[in-house]
Coordinates of C-alpha atoms in Angstrom, one line a residue:
Chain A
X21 CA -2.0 28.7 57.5
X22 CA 1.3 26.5 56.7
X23 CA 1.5 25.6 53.1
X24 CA 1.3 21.8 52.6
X25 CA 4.2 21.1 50.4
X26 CA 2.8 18.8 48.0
X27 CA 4.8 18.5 44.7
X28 CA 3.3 20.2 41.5
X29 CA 1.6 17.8 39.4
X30 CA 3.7 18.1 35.7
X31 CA 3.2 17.0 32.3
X32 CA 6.3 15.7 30.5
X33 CA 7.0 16.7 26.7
X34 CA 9.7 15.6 23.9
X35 CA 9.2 17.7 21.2
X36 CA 11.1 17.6 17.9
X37 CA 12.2 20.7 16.9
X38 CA 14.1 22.3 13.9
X39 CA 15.0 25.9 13.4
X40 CA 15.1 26.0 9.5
X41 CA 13.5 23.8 6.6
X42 CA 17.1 22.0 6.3
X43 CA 18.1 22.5 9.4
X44 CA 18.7 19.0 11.5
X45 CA 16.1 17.7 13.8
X46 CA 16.8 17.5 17.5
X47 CA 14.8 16.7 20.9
X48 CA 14.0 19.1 23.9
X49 CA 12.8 17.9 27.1
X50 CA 10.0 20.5 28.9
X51 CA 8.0 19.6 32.2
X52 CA 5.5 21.9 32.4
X53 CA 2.6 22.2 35.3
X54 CA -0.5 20.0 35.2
X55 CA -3.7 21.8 35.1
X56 CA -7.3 19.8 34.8
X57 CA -8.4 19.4 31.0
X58 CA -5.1 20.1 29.0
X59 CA -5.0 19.5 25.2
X60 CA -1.4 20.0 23.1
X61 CA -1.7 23.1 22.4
X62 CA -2.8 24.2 25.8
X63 CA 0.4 22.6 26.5
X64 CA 2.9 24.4 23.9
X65 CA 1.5 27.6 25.1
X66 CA 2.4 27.0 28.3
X67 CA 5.6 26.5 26.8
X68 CA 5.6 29.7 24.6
X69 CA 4.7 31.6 27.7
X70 CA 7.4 30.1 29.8
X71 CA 10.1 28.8 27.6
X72 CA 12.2 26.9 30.0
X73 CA 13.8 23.2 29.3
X74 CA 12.8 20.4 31.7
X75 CA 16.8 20.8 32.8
X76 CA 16.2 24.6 33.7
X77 CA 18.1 25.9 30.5
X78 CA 15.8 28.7 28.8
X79 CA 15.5 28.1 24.8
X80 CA 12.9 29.5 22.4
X81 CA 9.8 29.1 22.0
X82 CA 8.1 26.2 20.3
X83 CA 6.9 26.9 17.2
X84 CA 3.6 25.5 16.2
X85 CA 0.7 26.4 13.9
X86 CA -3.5 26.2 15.0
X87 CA -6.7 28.1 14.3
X88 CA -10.0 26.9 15.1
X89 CA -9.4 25.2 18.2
X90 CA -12.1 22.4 17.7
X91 CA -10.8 19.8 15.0
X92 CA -12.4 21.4 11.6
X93 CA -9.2 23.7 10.5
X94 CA -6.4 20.9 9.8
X95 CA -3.5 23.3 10.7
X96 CA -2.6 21.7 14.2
X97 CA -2.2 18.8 12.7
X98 CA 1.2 16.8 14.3
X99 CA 2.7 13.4 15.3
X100 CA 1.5 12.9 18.7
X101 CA 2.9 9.8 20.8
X102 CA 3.8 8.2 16.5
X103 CA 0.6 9.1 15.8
X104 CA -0.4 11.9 12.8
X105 CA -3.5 13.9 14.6
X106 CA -5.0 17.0 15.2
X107 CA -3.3 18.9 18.6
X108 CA -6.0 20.5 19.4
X109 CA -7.9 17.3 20.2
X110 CA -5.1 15.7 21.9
X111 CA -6.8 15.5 25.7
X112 CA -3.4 15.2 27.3
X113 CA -5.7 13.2 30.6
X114 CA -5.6 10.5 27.8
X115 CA -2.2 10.8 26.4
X116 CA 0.7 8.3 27.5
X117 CA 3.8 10.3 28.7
X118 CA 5.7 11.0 28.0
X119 CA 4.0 12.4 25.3
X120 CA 6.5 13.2 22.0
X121 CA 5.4 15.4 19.4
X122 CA 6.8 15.8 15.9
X123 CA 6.3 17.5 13.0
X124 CA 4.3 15.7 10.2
X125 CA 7.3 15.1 8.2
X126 CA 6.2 13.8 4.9
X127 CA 5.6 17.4 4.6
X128 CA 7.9 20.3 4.5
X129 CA 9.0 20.9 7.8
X130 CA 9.4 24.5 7.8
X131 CA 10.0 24.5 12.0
X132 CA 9.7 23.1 15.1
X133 CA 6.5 21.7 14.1
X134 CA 5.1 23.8 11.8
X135 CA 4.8 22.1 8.6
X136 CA 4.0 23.0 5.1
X137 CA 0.9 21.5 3.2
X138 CA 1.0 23.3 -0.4
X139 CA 1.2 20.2 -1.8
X140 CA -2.1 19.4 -0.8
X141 CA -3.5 22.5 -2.3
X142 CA -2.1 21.8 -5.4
X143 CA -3.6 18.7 -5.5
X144 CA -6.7 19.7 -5.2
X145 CA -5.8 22.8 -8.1
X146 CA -4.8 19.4 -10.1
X147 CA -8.1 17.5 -9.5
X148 CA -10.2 21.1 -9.9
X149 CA -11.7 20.3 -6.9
X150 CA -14.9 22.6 -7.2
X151 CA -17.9 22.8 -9.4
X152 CA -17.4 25.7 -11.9
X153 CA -20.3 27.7 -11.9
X154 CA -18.9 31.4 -13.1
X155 CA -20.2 32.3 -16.5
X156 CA -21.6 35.9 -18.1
X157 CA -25.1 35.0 -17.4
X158 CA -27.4 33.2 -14.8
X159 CA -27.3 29.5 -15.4
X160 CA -30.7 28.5 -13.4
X161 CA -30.9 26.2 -10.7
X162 CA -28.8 23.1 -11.3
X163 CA -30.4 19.6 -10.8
X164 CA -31.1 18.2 -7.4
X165 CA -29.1 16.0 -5.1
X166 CA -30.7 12.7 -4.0
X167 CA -31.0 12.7 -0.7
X168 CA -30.0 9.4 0.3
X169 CA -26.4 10.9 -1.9
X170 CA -26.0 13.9 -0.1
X171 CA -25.7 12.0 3.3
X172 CA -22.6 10.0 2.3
X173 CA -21.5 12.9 -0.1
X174 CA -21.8 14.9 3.1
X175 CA -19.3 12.8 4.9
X176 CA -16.5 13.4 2.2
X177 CA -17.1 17.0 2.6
X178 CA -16.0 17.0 6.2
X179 CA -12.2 16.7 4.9
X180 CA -10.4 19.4 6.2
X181 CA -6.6 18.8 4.1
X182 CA -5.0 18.4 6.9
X183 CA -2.9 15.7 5.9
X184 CA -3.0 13.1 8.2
X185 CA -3.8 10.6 5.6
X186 CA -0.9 11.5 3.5
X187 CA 1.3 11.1 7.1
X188 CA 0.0 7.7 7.1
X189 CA 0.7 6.5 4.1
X190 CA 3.6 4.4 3.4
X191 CA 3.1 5.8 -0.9
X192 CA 3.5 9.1 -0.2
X193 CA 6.9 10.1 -0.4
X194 CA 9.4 11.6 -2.3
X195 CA 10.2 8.3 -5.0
X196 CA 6.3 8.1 -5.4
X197 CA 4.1 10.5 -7.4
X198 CA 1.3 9.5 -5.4
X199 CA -1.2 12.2 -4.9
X200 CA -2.1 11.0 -2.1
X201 CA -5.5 9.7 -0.5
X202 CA -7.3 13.3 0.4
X203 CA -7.5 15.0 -2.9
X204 CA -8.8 11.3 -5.0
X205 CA -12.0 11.3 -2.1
X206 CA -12.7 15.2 -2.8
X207 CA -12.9 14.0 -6.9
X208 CA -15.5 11.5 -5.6
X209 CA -17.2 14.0 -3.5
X210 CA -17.5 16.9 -6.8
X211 CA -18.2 14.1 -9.1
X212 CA -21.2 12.9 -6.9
X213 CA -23.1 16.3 -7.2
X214 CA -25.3 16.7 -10.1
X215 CA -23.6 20.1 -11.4
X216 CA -19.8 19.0 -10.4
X217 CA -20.7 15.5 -12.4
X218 CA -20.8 17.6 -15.8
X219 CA -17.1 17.6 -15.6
X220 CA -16.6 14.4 -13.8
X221 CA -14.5 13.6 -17.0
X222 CA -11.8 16.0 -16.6
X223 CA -11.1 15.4 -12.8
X224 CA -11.1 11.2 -13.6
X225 CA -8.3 12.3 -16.2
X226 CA -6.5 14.3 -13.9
X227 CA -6.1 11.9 -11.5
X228 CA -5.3 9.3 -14.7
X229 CA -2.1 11.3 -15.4
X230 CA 1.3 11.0 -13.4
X231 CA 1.0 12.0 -10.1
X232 CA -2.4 10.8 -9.4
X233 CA -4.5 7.5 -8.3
X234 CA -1.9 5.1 -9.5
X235 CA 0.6 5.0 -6.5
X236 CA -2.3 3.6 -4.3
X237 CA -1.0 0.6 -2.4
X238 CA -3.8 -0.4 -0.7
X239 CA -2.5 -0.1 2.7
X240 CA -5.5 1.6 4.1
X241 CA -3.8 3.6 6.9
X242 CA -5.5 6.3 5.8
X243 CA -8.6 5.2 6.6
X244 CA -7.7 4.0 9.8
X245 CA -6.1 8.1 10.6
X246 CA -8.5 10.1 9.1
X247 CA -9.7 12.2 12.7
X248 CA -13.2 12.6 10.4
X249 CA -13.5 9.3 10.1
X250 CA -14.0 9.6 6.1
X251 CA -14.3 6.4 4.1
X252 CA -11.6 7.2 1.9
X253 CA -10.6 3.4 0.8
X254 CA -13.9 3.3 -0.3
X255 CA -13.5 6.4 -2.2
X256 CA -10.2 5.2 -3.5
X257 CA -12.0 1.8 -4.7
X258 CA -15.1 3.9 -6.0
X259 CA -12.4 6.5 -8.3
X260 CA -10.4 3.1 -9.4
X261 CA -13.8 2.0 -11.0
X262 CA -14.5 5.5 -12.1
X263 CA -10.8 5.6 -13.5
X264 CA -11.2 2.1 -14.8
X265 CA -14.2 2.3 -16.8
X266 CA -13.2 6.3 -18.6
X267 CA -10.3 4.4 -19.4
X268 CA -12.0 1.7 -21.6
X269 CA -14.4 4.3 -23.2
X270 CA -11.8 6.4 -24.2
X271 CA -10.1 3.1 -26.1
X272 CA -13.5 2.3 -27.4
X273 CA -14.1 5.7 -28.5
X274 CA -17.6 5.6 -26.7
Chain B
X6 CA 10.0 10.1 -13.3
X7 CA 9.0 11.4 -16.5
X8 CA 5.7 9.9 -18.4
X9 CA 2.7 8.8 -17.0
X10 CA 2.8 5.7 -14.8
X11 CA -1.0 5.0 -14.6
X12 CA -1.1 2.7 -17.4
X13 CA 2.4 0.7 -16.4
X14 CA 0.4 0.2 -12.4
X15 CA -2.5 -0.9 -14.2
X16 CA -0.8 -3.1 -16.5
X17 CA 1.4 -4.7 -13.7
X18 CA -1.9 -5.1 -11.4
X19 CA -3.7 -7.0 -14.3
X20 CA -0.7 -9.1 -15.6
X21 CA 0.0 -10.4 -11.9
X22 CA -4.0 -12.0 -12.0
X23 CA -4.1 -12.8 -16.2
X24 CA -2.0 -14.3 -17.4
X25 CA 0.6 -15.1 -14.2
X26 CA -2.1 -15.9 -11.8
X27 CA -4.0 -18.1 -13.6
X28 CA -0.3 -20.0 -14.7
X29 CA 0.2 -20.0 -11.5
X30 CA -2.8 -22.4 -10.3
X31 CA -1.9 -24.5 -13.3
X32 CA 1.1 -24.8 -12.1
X33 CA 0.3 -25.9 -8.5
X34 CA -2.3 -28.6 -10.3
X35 CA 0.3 -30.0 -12.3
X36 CA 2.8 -30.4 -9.0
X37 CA -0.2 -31.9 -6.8
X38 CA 0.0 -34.6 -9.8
X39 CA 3.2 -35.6 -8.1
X40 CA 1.4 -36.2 -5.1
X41 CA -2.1 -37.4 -6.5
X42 CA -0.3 -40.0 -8.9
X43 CA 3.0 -40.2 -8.2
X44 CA 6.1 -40.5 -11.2
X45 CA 3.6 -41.8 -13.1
X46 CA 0.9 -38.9 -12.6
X47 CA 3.6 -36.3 -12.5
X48 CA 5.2 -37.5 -16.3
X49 CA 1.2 -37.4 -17.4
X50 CA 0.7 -34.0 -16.5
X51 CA 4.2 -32.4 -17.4
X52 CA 3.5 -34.1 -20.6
X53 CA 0.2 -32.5 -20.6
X54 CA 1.0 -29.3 -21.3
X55 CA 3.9 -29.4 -23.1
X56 CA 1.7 -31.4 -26.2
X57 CA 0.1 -28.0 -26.5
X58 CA 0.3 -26.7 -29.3
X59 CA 2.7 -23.5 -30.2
X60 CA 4.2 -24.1 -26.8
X61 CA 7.2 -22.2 -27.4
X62 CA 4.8 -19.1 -28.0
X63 CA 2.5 -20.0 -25.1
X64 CA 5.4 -20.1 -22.8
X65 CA 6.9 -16.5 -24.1
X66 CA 3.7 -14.9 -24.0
X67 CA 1.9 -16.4 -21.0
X68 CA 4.5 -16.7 -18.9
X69 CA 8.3 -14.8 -19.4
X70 CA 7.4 -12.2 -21.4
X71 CA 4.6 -11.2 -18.1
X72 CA 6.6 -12.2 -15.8
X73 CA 9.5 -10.4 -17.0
X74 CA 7.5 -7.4 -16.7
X75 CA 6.2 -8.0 -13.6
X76 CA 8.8 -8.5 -11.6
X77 CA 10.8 -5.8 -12.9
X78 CA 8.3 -3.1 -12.7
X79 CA 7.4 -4.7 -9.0
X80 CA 11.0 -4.1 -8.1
X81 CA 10.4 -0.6 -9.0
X82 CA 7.2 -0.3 -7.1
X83 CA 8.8 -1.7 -4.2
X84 CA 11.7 0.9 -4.2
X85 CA 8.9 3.6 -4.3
X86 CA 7.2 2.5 -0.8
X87 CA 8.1 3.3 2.5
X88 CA 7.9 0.7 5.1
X89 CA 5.2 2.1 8.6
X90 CA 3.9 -1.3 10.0
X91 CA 6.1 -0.1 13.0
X92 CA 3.9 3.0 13.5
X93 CA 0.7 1.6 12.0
X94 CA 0.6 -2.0 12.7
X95 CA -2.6 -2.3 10.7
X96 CA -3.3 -6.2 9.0
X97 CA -3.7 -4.6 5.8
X98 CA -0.8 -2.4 6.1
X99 CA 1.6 -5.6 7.2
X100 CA -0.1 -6.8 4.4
X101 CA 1.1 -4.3 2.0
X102 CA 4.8 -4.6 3.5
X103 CA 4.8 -8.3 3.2
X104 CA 3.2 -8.0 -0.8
X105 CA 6.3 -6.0 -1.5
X106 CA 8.7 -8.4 0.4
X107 CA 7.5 -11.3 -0.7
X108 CA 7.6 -10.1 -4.3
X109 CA 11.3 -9.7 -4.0
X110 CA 11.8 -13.2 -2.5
X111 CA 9.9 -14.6 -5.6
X112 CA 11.6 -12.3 -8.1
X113 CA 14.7 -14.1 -6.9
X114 CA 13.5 -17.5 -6.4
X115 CA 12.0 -17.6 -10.2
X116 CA 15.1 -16.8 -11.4
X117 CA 17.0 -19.6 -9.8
X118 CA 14.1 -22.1 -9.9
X119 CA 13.5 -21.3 -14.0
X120 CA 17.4 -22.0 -14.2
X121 CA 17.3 -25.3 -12.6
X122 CA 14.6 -26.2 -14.3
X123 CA 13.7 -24.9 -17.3
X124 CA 17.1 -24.0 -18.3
X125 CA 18.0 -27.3 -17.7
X126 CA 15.8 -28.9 -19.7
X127 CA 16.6 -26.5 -22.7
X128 CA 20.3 -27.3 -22.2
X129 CA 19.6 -30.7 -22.6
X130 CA 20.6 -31.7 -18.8
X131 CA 17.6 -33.0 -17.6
X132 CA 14.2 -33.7 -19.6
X133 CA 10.4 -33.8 -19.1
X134 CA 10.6 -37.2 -18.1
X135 CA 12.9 -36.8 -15.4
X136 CA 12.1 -33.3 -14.4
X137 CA 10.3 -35.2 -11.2
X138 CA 13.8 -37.4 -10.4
X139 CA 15.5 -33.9 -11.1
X140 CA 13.3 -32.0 -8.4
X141 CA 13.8 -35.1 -5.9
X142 CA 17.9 -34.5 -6.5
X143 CA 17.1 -30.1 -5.6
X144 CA 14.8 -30.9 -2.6
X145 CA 16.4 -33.7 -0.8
X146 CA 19.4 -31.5 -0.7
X147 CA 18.0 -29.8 3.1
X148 CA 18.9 -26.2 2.4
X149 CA 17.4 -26.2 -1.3
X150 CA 14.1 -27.3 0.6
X151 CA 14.0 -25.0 2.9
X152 CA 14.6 -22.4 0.2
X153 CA 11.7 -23.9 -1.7
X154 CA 9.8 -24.2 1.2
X155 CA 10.2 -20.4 2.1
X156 CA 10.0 -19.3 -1.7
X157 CA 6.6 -21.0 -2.3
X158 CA 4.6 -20.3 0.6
X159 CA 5.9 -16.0 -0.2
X160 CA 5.4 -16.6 -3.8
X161 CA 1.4 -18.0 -2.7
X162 CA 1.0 -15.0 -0.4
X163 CA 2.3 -12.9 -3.1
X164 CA -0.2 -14.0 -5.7
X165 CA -3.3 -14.2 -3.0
X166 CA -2.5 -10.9 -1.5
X167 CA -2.1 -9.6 -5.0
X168 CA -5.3 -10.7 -6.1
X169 CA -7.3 -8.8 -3.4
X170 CA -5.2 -6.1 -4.4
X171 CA -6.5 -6.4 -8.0
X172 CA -9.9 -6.1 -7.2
X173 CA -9.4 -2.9 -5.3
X174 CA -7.3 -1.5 -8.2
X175 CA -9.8 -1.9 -10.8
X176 CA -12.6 -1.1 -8.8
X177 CA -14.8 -4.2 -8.3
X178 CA -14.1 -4.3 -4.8
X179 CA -15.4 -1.0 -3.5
X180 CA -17.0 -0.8 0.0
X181 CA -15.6 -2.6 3.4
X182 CA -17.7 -5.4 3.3
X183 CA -17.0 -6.5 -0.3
X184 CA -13.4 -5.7 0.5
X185 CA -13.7 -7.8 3.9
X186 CA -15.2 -10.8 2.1
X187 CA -13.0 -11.1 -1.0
X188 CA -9.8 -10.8 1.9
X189 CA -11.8 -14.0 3.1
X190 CA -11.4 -15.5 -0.2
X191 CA -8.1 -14.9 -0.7
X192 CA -6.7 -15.8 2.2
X193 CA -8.2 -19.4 1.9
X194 CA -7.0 -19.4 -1.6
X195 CA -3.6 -18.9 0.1
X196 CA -4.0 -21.9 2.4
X197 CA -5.1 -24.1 -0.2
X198 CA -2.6 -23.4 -3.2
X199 CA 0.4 -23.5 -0.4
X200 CA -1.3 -26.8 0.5
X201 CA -1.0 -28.2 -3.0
X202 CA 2.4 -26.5 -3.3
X203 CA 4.0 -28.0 0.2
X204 CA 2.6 -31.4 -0.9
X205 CA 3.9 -31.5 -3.8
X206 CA 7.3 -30.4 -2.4
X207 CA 6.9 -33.5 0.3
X208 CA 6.1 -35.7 -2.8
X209 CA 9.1 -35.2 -4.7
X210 CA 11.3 -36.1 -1.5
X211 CA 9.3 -39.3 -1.2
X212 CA 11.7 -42.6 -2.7
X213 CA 9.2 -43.0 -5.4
X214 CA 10.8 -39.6 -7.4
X215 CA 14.1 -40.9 -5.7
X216 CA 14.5 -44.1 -7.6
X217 CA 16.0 -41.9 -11.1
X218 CA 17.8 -39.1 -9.3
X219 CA 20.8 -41.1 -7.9
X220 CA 21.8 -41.1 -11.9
X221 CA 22.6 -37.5 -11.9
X222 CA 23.4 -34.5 -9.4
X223 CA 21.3 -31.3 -10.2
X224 CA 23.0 -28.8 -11.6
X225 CA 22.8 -25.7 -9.3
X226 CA 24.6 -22.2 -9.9
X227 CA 27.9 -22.2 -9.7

């Protein structure tokens, strides 16, 4: 049977890569074979198993991080095509190429495009995102949920800190102490449950010292990013009242 | 930076809307005088306000003292933003672009606008009387208009803009819809309040405002 020599379909990547935190960014070029249904990462581990330049010249491997495969982890998170997104979910069918990836770099970059999110963490340390329940003995049931607010309370708990909104954001960077939109819809979501709301005070004051709700700027990109599609203006609005109001009762000593 | 900037945002945020806002519709009213009823109209209303009483304290604590304040601590905020609308070319985030750039153009323009005016007056070169024949010497002068022009229509963005900004920062505004609506709102304040602005800007070119200035050049920078 003679082969029909029909030219392998490829998909073309510019990926910005750097080999150490400080070291400078540059570009490399890969072409790497089509198959049906490729995402990103599909993509870069073509490239790890095959870690040859568009131009022929081998180089290393592209360095990327990813877990759960299905856009609930946060850890692929990258720019894709000047968008911040999840690489995972990045159907490379409906990607424009060719398609550029970078590292989310209002972050640490620590390389290629594996980035660093402490600071997220730490903001969520901050806040004390979570409902202290430890003691010596049983405390009982707490009180109950409503149920029409556990279904918008449920959609805040579908944040996965993978910082995508902080990407966005135009406030969060390194002249602002803007903690960033992520960690200020989390202190909605622990203040909205009956036991977290017993210390709905201390997480409003958090986020009332530096480094908290103030460097908002109302830009609402982060809205328009989040991959959960989590209402976080609206949680940003909702804290501001929150914020506003446990400011004048501290004054007035209520 | 050290200390706790909550309190300096929120303070900025409120003194933009009370008491500069709320100065600054008084102060388009008192301009559409010039266009409503003419020298005559224009003299009425300057003298107006300056009959109040304890002006000189009115003025320092309504108006420089805030907008001192302001416009410092808005430089500040400004330097602390990045600029995306390339990679998100969202309305609200051109909108928070323009709120910062416009704040600088009217940072500036105050300045120079409160020296030929104001400054003017308190040196004893010009007077309430003839502060309208004293704008028709700044604006028939083509680039000055244009720099007017320019100025007021950023500084009515600024302030319209702002105040949608205000009530997401202290939390009245909350969901999209409420936030959708009052952007409504403040957008047509914008168009009307530039409207006032512009025509009182036309007004004080018109020969009416003319028939004084020929008695004096303004006195620019310089």
């Amino acid at each position: 049977m003679a082969e029909t020599a029909t030219k392998q379909r490829t998909v073309k990547f510019i990926i910005t890569r750097r080999e150490r935190p400080e070291a400078a960014p540059y570009t490399e070029e890969f072409e790497i074979p089509y198959r049906p249904n490729m995402n990103v990462i599909s993509a870069l581990m073509e490239i790890q198993r095959n870690p040859v330049k568009a131009d022929g010249a081998k180089t290393t491997p592209v360095v990327w991080e990813s877990n759960c495969l299905e856009e609930v982890c946060g850890a692929c998170s990258m720019v894709i095509n000047g968008k911040p997104r999840q690489a995972c979910s990045a159907l490379v069918d409906k990607l424009e190429q060719p398609i550029r990836l970078e590292p989310m770099s209002t972050f640490p970059v620590v390389r290629d495009l594996v980035i660093n999110r402490e600071r997220m963490f730490q903001a969520l340390k901050k806040v004390k995102a979570w409902i202290p329940i430890d003691g010596t003995y049983d405390l009982g049931p707490g009180p109950r949920m409503a149920e029409s607010k556990r279904q918008w309370a449920y959609e805040l708990s579908k944040c996965m800190t993978c910082g995508v909104c902080l990407e966005a954001c135009p406030n969060v960077n390194d002249r602002n102490s803007f903690i960033g939109p992520a960690a200020i819809s989390q202190v909605r979501l622990f203040n909205a449950h009956p036991t977290g709301e017993m210390n709905a005070h201390e997480r409003l004051e958090a986020l009332m010292d530096e480094g908290g709700i103030e460097g908002c700027g109302n830009s609402q990109n982060c809205v328009r990013s989040c991959p959960k599609g989590i209402p976080l203006t609206t949680s940003i609005a909702a804290i501001n009242k929150d914020t506003t109001k446990h400011l004048f009762k501290k004054w007035l000593g209520m | 930076m050290s200390g706790n900037s909550y309190l300096p945002r929120k303070l900025h945020s409120l003194l933009g809307v009370i008491p500069l806002g709320l100065f600054f519709i008084e102060h388009a009213l008192t301009n559409y005088a010039a266009f409503e009823g003419g020298q005559q109209g224009f003299v009425d209303a300057v003298h107006g306000i300056h009959k109040l009483p304890l002006v000189f304290f009115l003025e320092l604590f309504i108006i420089w003292l805030p907008i001192l304040f302001h416009g410092v601590y808005g430089l500040y905020i400004a330097y602390q933003s990045n600029y995306n609308t390339g990679r998100f070319s969202y309305g609200r985030n051109w909108a928070f672009a323009l709120q910062r750039i416009t704040g600088v153009i009217t940072f500036i323009f105050v300045f120079w606008h409160v020296w030929n005016t104001r400054v003017q007056v308190a040196l004893g070169n010009t007077t309430y009387e003839e502060l309208g024949n004293h704008m028709n010497g700044i604006v028939s002068n083509p680039v000055y208009f244009v720099i007017y022009f320019i100025a007021v229509i950023a500084a009515v963005f600024h302030f319209s803009n702002g105040l949608w900004a205000f009530l997401v920062s202290w939390g009245i505004t909350v969901g999209p819809r409420a936030q959708r609506i009052s952007s409504n709102i403040c957008m047509g304040i914008f168009v009307i309040v530039s409207v006032l602005f512009l025509l009182s800007l036309f007004a004080f070119r018109s020969d009416e405002f003319a028939s004084a200035a020929a008695a004096f050049s303004p006195v620019m920078f310089g």
